[in-house]
CSV table of C-alpha atoms in Angstrom, one decimal:
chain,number,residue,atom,x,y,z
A,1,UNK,CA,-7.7,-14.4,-7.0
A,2,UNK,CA,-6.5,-11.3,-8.7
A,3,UNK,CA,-10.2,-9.8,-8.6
A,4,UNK,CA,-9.8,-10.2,-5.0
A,5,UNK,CA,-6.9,-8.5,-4.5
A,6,UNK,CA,-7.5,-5.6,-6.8
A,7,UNK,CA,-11.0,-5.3,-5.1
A,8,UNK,CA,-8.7,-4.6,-2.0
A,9,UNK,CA,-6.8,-2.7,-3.4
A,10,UNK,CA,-9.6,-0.6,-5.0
A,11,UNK,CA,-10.8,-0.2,-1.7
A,12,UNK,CA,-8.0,1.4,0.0
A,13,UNK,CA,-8.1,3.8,-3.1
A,14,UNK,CA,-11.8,5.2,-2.4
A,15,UNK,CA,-11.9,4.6,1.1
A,16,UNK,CA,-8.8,7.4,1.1
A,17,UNK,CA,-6.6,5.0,2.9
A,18,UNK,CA,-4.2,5.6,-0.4
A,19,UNK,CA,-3.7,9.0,-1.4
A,20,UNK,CA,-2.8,10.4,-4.9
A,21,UNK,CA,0.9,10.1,-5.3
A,22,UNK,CA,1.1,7.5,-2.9
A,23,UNK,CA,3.1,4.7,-4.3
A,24,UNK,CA,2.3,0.7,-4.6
A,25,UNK,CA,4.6,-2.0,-3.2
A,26,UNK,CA,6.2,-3.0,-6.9
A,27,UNK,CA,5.1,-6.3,-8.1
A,28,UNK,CA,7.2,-9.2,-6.9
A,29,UNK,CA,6.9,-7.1,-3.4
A,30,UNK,CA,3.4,-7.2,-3.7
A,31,UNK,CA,2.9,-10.9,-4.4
A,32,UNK,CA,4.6,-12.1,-2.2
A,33,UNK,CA,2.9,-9.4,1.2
A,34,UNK,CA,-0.3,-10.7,-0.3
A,35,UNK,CA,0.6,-14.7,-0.5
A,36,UNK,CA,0.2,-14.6,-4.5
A,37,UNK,CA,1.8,-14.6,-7.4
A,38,UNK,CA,3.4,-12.3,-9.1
A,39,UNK,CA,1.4,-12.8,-12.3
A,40,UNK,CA,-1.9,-12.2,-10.3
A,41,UNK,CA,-0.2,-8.7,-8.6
A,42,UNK,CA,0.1,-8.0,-12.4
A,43,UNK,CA,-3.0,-8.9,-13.2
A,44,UNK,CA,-4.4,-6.8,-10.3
A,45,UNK,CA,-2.9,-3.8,-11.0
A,46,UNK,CA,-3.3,-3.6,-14.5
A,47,UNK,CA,-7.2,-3.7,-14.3
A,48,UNK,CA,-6.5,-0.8,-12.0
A,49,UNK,CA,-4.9,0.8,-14.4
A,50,UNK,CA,-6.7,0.3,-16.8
A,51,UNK,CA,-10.4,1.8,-14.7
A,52,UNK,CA,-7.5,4.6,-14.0
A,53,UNK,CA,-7.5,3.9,-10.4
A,54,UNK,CA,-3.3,3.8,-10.6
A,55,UNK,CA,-0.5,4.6,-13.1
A,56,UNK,CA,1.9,1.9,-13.8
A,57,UNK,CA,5.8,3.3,-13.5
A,58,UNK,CA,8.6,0.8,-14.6
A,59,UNK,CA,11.4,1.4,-11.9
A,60,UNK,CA,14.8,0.4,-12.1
A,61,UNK,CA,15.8,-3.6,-11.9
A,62,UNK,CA,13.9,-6.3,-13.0
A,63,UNK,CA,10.1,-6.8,-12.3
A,64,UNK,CA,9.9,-3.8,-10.4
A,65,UNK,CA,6.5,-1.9,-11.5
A,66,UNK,CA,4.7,-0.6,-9.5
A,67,UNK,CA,1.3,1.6,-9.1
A,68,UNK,CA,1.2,5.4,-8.4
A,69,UNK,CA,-2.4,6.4,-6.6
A,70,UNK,CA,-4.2,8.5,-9.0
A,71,UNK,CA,-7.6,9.3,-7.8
A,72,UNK,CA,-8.9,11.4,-4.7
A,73,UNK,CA,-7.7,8.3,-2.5
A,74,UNK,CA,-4.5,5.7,-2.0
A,75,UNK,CA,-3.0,2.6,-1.5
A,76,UNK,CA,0.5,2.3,0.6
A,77,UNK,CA,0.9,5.3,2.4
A,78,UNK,CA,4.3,3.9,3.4
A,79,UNK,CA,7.6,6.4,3.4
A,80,UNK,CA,9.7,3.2,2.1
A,81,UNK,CA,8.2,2.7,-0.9
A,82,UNK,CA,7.8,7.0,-1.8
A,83,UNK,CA,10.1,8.5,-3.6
């Protein structure tokens, strides 16, 4: 399940629907917009991470990392969830 939801998410990073800087939904946000859990949004954005698709930034509060776009393209070009 996570490889489908970081395929998604890859997606929306080369497709240029997520532009660099653009910030993720954090974690426990994430699993639950996408019906998982959060240990598979984890899962997900750590092998984006790691193909340095995203940068991971621990935020203030508990469970509350989330994924910076890094590439040419990005994922939740959303003015909540910048800053």
């Amino acid at each position: 399940l996570y490889r489908q939801l970081m395929e998604k998410l890859q997606k929306e990073i080369t497709s240029g629907i997520l532009k660099p800087g653009d910030r993720l939904l954090p974690e426990v946000e994430m699993a639950k917009y996408y019906q998982v859990s959060v240990i598979t949004a984890r899962k997900a954005m750590d092998e984006l991470a790691a193909q340095g698709l995203i940068e991971k930034k621990q935020g203030k509060g508990k469970s509350k990392t989330a994924g910076i776009a890094k590439n040419d393209n990005s994922l939740y070009n959303n003015s909540k969830y910048k800053g």
